Tab-separated table of C-alpha atoms and ligand atoms in Angstrom:
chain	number	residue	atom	x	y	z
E	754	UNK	CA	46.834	-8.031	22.650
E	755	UNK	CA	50.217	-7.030	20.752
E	756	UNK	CA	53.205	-7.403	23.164
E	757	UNK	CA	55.961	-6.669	20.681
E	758	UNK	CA	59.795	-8.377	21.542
E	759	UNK	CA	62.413	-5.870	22.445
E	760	UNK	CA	64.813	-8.265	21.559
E	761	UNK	CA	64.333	-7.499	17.622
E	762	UNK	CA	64.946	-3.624	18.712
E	763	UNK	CA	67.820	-1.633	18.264
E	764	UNK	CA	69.515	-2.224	21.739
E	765	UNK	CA	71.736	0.849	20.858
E	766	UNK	CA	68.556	2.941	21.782
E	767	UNK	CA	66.570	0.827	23.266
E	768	UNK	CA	64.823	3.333	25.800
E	769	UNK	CA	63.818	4.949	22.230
E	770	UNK	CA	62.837	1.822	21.045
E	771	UNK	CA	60.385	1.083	23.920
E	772	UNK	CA	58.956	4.418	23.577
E	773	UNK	CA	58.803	4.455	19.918
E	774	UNK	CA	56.570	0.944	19.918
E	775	UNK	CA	54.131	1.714	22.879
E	776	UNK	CA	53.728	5.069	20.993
E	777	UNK	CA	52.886	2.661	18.111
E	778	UNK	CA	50.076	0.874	19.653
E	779	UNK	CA	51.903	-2.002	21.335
E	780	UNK	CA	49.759	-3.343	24.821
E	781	UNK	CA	52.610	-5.270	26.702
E	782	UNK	CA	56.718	-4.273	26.352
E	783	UNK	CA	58.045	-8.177	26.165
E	784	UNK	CA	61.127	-8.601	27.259
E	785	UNK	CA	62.977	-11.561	27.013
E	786	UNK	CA	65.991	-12.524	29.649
E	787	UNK	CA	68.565	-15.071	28.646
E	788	UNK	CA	71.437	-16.107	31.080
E	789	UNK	CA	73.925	-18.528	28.172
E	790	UNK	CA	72.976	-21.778	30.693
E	791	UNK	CA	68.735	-22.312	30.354
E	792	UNK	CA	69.475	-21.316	26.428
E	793	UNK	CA	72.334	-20.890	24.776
E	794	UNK	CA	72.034	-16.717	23.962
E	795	UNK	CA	72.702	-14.096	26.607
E	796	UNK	CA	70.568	-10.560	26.691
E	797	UNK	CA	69.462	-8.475	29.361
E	798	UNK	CA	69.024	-8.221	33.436
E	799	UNK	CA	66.957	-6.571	35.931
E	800	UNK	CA	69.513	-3.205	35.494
E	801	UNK	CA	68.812	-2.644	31.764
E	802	UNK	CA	64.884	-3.072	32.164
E	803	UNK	CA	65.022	-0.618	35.278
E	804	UNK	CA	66.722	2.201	33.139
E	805	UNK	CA	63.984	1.418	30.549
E	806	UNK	CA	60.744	1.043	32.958
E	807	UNK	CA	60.690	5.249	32.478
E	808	UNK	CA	60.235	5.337	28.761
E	809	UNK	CA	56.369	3.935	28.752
E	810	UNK	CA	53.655	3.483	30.960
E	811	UNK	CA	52.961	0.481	29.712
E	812	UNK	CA	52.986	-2.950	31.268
E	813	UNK	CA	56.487	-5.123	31.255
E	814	UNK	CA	56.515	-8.678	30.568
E	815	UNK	CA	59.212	-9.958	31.504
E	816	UNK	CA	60.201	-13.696	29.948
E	817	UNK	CA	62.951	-15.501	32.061
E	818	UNK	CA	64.489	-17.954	30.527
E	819	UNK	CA	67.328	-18.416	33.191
E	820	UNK	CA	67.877	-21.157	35.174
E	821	UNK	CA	67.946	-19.888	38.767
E	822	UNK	CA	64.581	-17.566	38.599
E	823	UNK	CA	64.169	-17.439	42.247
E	824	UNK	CA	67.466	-15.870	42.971
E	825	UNK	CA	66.482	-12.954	40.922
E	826	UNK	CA	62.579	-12.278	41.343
E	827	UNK	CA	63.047	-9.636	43.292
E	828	UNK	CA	65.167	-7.809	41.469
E	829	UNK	CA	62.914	-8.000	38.443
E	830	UNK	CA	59.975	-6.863	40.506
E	831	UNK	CA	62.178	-3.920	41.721
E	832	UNK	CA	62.924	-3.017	38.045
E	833	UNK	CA	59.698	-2.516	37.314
E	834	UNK	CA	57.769	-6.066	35.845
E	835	UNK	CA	54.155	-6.436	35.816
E	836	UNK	CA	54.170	-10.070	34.906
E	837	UNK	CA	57.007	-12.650	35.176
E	838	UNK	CA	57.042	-16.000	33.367
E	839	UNK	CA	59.169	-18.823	34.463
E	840	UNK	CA	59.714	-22.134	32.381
E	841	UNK	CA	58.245	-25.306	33.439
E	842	UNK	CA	61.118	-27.521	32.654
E	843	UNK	CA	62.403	-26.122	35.855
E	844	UNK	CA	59.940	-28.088	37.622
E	845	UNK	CA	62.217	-28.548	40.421
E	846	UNK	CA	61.743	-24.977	41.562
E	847	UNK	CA	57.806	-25.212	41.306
E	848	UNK	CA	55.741	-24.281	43.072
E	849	UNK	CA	57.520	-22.107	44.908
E	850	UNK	CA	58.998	-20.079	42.390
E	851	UNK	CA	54.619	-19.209	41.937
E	852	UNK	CA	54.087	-18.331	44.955
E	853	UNK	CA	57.103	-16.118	45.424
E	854	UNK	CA	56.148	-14.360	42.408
E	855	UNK	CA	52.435	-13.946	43.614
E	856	UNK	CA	53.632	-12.842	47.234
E	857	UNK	CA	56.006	-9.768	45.114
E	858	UNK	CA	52.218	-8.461	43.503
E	859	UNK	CA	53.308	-8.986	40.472
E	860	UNK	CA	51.250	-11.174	37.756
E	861	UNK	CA	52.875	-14.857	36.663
E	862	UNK	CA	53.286	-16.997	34.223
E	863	UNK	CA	54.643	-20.163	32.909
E	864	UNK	CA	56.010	-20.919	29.756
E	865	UNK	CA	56.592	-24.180	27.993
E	866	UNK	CA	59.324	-25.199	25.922
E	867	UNK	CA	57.909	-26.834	22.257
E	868	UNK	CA	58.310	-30.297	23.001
E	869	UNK	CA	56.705	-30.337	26.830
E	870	UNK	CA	53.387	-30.933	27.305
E	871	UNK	CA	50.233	-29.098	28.914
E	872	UNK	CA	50.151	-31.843	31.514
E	873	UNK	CA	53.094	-30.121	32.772
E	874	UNK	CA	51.384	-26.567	33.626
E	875	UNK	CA	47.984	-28.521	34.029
E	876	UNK	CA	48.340	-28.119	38.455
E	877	UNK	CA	49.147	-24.871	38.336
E	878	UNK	CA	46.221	-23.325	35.998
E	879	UNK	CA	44.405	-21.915	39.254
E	880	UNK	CA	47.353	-20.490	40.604
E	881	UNK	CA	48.424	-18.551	37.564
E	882	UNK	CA	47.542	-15.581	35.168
E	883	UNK	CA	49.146	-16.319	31.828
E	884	UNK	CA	50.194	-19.448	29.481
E	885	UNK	CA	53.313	-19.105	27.214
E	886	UNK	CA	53.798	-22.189	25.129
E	887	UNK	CA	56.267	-21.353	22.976
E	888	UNK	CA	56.188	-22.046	18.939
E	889	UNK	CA	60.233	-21.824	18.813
E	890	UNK	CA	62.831	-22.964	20.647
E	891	UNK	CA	63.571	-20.511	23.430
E	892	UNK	CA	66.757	-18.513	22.546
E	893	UNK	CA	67.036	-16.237	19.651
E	894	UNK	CA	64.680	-14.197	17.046
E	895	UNK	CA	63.504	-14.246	13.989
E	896	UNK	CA	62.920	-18.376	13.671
E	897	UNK	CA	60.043	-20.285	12.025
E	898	UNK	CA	57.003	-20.874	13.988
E	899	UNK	CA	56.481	-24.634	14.943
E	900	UNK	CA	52.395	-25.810	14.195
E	901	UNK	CA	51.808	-28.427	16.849
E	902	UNK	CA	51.619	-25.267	18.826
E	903	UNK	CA	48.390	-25.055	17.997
E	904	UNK	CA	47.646	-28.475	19.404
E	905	UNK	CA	48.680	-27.031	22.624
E	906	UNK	CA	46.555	-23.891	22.539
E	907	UNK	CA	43.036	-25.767	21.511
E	908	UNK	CA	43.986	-27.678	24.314
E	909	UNK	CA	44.620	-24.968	26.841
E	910	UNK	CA	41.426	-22.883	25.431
E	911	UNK	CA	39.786	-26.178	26.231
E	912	UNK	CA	40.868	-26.312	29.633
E	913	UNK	CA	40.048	-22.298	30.519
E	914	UNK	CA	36.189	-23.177	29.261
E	915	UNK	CA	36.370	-26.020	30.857
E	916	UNK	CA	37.684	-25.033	34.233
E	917	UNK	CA	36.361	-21.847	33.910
E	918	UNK	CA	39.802	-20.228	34.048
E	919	UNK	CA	40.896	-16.778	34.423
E	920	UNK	CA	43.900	-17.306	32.461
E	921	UNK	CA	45.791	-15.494	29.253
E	922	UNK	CA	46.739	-17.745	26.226
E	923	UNK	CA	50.465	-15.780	24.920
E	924	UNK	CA	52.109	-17.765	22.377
E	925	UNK	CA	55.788	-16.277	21.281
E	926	UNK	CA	58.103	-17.264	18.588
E	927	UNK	CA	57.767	-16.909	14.466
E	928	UNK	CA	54.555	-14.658	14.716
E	929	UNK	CA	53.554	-12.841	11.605
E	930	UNK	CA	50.387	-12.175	9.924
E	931	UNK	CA	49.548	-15.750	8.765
E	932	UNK	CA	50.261	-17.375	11.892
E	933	UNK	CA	48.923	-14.479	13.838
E	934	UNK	CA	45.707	-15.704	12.642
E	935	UNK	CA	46.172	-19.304	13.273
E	936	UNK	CA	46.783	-18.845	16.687
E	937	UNK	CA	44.084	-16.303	16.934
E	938	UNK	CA	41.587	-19.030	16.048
E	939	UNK	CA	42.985	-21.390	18.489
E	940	UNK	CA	42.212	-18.831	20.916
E	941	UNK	CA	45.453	-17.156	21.955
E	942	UNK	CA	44.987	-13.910	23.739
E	943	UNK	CA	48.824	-12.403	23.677
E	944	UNK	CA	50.697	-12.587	20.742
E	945	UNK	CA	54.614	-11.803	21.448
E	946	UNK	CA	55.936	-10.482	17.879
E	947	UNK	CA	59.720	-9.174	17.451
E	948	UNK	CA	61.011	-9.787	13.937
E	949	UNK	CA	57.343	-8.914	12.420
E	950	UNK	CA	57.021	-5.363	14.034
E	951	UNK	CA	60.648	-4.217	14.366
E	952	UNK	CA	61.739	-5.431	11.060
E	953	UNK	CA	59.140	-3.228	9.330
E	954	UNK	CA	59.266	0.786	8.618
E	955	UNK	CA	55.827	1.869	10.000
E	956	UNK	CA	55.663	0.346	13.316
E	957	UNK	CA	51.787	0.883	13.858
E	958	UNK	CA	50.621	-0.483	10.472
E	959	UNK	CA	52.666	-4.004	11.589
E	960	UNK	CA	51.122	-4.172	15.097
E	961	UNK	CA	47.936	-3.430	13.571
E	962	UNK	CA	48.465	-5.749	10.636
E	963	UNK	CA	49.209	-8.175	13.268
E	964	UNK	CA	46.150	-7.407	15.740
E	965	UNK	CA	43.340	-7.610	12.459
E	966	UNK	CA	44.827	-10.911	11.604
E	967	UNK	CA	44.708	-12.346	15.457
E	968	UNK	CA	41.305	-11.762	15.541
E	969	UNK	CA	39.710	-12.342	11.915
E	970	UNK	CA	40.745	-15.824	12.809
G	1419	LIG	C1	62.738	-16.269	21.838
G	1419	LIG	C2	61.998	-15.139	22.507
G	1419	LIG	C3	61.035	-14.413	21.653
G	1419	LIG	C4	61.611	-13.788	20.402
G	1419	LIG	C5	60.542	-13.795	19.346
G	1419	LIG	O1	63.349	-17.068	22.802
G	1419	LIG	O2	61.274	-15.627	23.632
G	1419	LIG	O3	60.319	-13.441	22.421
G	1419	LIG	O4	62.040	-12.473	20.587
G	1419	LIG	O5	61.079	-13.315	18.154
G	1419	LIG	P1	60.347	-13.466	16.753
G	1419	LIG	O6	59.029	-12.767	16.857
G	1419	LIG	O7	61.283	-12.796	15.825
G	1419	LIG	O8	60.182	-14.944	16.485
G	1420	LIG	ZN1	59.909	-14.255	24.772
């Protein structure tokens, strides 16, 4: 699945913008949440994604990298998320932070910075719906996608057959078509794309583009 980044969209119109790339093809609306403490960028809250939950049908993923999630779960649920991923390196606030996202009905997930391990989200696998590790540094767009992600997907693919694990594979950060199909063949099931969709003209022929090179991995 194609969850493109809203945070490569033009925030001028970015109602428009939502509409425009689930009209495109797009399976998941990713939106990333920054607070200028967890990383260093600042971009949207639980306000902004309510005024856009109208444009689409489509499910919201919502990407928090802030670094007091639990104060504002349920004001993300109330906007409108379908899935909520918190970071790992805020271990201190797991697993609670879980099960209070579980207990809104919403879907979870945890993400991993580059450098921490999968023996950091390895307890939680049962608990949770989706795997983010991340190929870039959590923060900004349009940066270089870091290979010894794909250490850490053959390892979590491992794992789900395994443990026989219900469990989604995103990976985010410097996806385009050739590493769309590297991480495809690790077995990634979401790819989160923002520069390589909005920066192109024809919106469906780059989520497409991207999709065809996921899977001829
Ligand atoms: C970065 C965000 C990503 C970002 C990806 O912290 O989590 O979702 O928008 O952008 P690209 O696809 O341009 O690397
Ligand atoms: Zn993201």
């Amino acid at each position: 699945m194609i969850a493109p980044s809203m945070l490569a969209s033009d925030f001028s119109r970015i109602g428009e913008e939502v509409h425009r790339v689930a009209e495109a093809g797009a399976d998941l609306i990713h939106l990333d949440v920054m607070d200028g403490h967890f990383v260093p960028n600042l971009t949207m809250g639980p306000q902004l994604i309510k005024s856009i939950r109208s444009y689409t049908g489509l499910p919201f993923d919502v990407h928090l990298m802030i670094t007091e999630p639990q104060a504002y779960i349920d004001a993300f649920v109330d906007a409108g998320s379908d899935l909520i991923t918190v970071h790992i390196e805020l271990e201190e606030q797991f697993p609670t932070i879980i099960n209070q996202i579980k207990n809104s009905g919403v879907k979870v997930g945890i993400a991993l910075r580059p450098k921490t391990p999968i023996a950091a989200v390895e307890p939680y696998l049962d608990d949770i719906d989706l795997v983010l590790p991340m190929s870039v540094e959590p923060g900004f767009g349009g940066q270089s996608f870091q290979t010894d992600t794909l250490n850490k997907i053959d390892q979590l693919h491992q794992l789900i057959q395994t443990r026989k694990l219900d469990l989604a594979i995103e990976v985010d950060g410097g996806i385009n078509q050739e590493t769309a199909a590297l991480v495809g063949r690790c077995g990634a099931t979401i790819l989160v794309a923002g520069t390589a969709i909005f920066g192109q003209d024809d919106l469906r022929a780059a989520i497409r583009a991207l999709r065809e090179a996921a899977s001829s991995g």
